[in-house]
Short mmCIF file of C-alpha atoms in Angstrom, two decimals:
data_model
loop_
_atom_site.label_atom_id
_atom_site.label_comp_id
_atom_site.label_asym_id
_atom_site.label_seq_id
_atom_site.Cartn_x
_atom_site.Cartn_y
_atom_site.Cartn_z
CA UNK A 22 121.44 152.56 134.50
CA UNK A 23 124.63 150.94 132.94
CA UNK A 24 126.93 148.03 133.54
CA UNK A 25 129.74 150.80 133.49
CA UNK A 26 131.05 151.17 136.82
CA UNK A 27 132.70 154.53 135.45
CA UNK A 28 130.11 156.19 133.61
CA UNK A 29 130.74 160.17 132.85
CA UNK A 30 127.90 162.05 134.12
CA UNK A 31 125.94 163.49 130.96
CA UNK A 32 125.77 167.25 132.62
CA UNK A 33 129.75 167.29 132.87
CA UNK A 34 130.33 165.39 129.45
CA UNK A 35 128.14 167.53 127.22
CA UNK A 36 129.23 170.92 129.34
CA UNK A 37 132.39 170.19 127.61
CA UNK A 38 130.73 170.23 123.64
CA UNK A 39 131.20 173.43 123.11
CA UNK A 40 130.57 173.39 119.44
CA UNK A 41 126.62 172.36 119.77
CA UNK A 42 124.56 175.34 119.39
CA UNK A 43 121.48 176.19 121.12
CA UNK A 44 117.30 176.35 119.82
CA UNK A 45 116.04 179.65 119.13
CA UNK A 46 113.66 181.49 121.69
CA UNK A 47 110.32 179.91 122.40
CA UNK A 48 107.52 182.14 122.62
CA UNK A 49 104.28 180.98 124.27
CA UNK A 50 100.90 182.66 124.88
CA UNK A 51 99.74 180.96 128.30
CA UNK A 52 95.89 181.79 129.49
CA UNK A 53 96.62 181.95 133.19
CA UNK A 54 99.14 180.94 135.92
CA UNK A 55 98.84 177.44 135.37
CA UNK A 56 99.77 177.78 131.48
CA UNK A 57 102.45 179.57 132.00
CA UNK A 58 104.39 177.84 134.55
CA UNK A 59 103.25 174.40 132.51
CA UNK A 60 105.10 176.10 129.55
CA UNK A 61 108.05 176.97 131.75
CA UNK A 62 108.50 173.54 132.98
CA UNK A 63 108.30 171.86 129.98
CA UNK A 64 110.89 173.30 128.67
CA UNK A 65 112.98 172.77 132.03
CA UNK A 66 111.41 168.88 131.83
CA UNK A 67 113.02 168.72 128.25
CA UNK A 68 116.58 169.84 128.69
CA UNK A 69 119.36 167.30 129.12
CA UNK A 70 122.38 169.28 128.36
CA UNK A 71 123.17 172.25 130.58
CA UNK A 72 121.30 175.67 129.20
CA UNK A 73 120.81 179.20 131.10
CA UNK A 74 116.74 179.42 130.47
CA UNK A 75 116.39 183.61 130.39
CA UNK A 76 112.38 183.62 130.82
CA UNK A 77 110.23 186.44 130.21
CA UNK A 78 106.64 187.92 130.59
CA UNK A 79 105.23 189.41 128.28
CA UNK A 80 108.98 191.10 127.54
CA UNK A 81 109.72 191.57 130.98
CA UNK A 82 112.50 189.27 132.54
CA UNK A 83 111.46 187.04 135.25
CA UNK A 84 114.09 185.07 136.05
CA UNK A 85 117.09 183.31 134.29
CA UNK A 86 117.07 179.24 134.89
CA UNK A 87 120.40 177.07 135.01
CA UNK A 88 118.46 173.52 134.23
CA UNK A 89 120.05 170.48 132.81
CA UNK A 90 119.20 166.79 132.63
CA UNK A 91 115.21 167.70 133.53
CA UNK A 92 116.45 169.50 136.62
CA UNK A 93 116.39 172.80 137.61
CA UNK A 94 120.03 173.61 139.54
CA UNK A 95 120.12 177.71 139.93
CA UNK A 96 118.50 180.67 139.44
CA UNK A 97 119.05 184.06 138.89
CA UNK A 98 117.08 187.20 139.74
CA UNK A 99 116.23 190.06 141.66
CA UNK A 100 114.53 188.21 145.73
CA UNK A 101 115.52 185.07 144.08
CA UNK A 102 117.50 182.76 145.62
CA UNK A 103 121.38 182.20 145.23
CA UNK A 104 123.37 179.64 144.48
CA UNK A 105 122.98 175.73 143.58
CA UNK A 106 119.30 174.58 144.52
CA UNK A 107 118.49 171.51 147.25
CA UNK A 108 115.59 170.20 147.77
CA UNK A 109 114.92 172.55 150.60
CA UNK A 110 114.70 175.13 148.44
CA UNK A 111 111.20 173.49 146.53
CA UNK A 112 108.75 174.88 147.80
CA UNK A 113 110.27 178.24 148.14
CA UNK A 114 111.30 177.89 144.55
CA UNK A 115 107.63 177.11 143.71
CA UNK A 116 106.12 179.87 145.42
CA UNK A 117 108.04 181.92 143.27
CA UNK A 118 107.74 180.75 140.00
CA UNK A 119 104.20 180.89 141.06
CA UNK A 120 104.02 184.36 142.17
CA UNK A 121 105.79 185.66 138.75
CA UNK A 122 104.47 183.67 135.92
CA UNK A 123 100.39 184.70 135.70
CA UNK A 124 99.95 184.35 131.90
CA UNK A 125 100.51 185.91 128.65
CA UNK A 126 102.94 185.60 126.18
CA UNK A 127 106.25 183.49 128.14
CA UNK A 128 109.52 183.72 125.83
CA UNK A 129 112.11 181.12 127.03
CA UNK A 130 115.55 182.11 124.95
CA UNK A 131 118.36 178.95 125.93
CA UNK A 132 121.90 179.81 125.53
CA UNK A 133 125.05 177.51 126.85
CA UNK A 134 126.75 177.91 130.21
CA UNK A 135 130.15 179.00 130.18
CA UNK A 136 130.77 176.60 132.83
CA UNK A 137 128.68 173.17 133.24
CA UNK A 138 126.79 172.90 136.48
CA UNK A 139 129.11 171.22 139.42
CA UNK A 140 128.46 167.22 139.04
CA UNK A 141 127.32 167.33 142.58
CA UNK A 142 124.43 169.46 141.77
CA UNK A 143 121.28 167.89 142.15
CA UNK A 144 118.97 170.56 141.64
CA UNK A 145 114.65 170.00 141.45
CA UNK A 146 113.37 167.90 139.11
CA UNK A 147 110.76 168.78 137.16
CA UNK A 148 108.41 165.98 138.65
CA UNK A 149 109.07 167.43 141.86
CA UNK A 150 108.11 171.01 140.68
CA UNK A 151 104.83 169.94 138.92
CA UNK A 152 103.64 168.20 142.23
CA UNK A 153 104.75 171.73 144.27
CA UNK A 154 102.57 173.35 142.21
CA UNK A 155 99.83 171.37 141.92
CA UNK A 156 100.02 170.77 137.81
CA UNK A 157 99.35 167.73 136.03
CA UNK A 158 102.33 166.50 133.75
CA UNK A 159 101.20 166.97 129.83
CA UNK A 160 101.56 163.86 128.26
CA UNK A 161 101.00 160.46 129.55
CA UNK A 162 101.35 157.87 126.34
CA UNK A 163 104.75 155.72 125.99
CA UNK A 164 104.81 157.62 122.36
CA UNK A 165 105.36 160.83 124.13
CA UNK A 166 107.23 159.55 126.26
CA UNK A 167 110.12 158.06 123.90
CA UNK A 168 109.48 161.43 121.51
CA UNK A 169 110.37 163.98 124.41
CA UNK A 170 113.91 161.59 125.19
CA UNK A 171 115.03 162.28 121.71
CA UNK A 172 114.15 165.67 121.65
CA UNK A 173 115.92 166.14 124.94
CA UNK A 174 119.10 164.06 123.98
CA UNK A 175 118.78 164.88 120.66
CA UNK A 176 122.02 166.75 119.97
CA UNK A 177 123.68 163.19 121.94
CA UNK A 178 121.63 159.99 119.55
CA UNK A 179 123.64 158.41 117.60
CA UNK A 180 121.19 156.47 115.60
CA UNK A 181 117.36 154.91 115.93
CA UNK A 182 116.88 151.02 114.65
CA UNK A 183 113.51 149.84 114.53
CA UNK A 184 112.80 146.25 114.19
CA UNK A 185 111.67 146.71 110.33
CA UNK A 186 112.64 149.60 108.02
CA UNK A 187 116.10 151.20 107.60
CA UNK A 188 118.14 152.55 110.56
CA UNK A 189 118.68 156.54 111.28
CA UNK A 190 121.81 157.05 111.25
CA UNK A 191 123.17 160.17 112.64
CA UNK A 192 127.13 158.70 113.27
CA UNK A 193 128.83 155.24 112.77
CA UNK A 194 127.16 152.37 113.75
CA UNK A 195 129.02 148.80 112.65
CA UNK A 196 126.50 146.77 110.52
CA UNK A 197 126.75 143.83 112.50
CA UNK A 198 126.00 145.64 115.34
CA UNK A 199 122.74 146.93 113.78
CA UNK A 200 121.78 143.34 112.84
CA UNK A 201 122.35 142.10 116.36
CA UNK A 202 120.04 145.23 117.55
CA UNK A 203 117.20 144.37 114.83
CA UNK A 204 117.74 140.51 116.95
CA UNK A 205 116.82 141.82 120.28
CA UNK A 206 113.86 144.03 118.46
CA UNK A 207 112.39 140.90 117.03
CA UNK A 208 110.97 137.54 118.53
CA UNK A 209 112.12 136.13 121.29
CA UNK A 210 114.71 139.32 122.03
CA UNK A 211 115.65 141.46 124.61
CA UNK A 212 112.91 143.98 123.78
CA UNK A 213 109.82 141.39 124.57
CA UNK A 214 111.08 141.87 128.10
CA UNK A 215 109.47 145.17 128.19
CA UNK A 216 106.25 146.70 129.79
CA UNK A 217 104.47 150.01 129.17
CA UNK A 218 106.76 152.81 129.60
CA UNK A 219 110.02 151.02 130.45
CA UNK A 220 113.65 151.81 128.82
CA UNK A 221 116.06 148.87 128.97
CA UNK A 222 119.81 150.22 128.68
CA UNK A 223 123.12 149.22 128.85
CA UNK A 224 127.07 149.21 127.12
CA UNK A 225 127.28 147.14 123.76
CA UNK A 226 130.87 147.68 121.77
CA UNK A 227 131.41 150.65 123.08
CA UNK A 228 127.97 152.40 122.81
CA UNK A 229 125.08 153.25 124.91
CA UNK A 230 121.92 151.17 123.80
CA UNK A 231 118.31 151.63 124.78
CA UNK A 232 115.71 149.38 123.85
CA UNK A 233 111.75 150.57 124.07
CA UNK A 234 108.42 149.82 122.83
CA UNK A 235 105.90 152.50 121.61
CA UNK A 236 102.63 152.28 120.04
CA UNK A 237 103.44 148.23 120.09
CA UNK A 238 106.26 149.08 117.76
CA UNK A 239 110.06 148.10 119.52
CA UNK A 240 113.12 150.63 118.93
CA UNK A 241 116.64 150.85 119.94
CA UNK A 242 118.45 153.94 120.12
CA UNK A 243 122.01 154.51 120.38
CA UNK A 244 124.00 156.86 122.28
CA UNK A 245 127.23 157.78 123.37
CA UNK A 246 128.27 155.06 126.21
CA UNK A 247 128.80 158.05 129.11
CA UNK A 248 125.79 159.63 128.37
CA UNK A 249 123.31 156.56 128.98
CA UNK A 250 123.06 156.85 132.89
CA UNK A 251 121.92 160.56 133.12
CA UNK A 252 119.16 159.58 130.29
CA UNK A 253 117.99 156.58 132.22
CA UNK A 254 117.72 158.73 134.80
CA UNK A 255 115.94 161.44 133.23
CA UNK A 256 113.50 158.81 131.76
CA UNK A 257 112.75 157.56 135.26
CA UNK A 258 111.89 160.81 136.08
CA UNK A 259 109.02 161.63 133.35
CA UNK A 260 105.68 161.41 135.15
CA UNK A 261 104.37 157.72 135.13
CA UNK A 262 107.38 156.10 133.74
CA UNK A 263 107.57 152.69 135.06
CA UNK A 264 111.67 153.12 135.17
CA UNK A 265 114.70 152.58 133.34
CA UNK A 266 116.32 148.90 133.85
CA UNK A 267 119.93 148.24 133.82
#
């Protein structure tokens, strides 16, 4: 959550960067149902910006995925269904992911929507989907935690300060705004507000700040202002996360 009352949602900002490019395919050999569906919605679990997931079996199609910001909006295939996804549709939608993915090698090739999902497309998240189908989320440590958000929002992170060591920049940061990060990283700050597994964010100077702790070591990141609701949100939604504070 944000202090902006007017915050872009992340789905429609990002559907608008045309010029990121996408990952190559991921190919996974899964032992069984359970791998392969766990495979399937990891990948859905770790997409913020909008991407058509075309999924396969070992090389035969089973069903093209519209996900973005952890969700899964639409699908596409033959007895699937049609059109944006509710939460009526979650158990149907699990009974078919079930029915088609029984293991062996799953190939998940992303590519970019022409057009961004509809803003009012709330789709299934992946939590949601992993308690359909009775499968136990991966990872459960804050460290895995904060490393799937910047793989997920990677192509959106502006820069990572810890409280010693040199900042990551990726884009401009002002230096005084990097010292007055490092103050809320050290004693005394902001960050000693946290528990395990919560993400404190808000608006500073015109970017989107997020201050966690991992492995007892405190972090901010920065993003682009607009995009910090959607990744509160999708932090929320990783299994056992305590929440995302405004």
């Amino acid at each position: 959550m944000t202090g902006r009352s007017d915050a872009v949602d992340l789905r429609s900002l990002l559907g608008r960067a045309a010029a990121y490019g996408v990952a190559p395919a991921q190919i996974t050999h899964a032992c069984g149902r359970e791998d392969a569906l766990g495979a399937v919605l990891r990948a859905l679990r770790g997409c913020v910006l909008p991407r058509w997931l075309a999924v396969a079996q070992d090389g035969v199609p089973v069903a093209d995925l519209l996900v973005a910001d952890g969700r899964l909006v639409e699908l596409r295939g033959a007895d699937l269904p049609q059109g944006a996804l509710t939460a009526q549709d979650l158990d149907r939608v699990a009974a078919l992911l079930s029915a088609r993915l029984t293991g062996g090698d799953i190939s998940l090739h992303p590519q970019r929507p022409e057009v961004a999902p509809d803003e009012g497309q709330t789709g299934l998240c992946a939590r949601d989907l992993y308690a359909a189908l009775g499968l136990a989320p991966s990872f459960c440590a804050p460290q895995d935690w904060r490393d799937t958000l910047l793989g997920a929002a990677a192509e959106v992170l502006i820069a990572r300060v810890p409280l010693q060591g040199a900042p990551e920049l990726q884009g401009d940061v002002p230096a005084d705004t990097i010292e007055r990060l490092q103050g809320w990283l050290g004693p005394g700050g902001l960050a000693e507000t946290l528990g395990r597994g919560e993400l404190l964010t808000f608006a500073f100077e015109g970017l989107g700040i997020a201050l966690l702790v991992a492995d007892g070591q405190p972090e901010a990141l920065v993003f682009d202002a607009d995009a910090v609701p959607d990744l509160a949100r999708f932090w929320s939604e990783l299994p056992g996360m305590a929440g995302a504070a405004p």
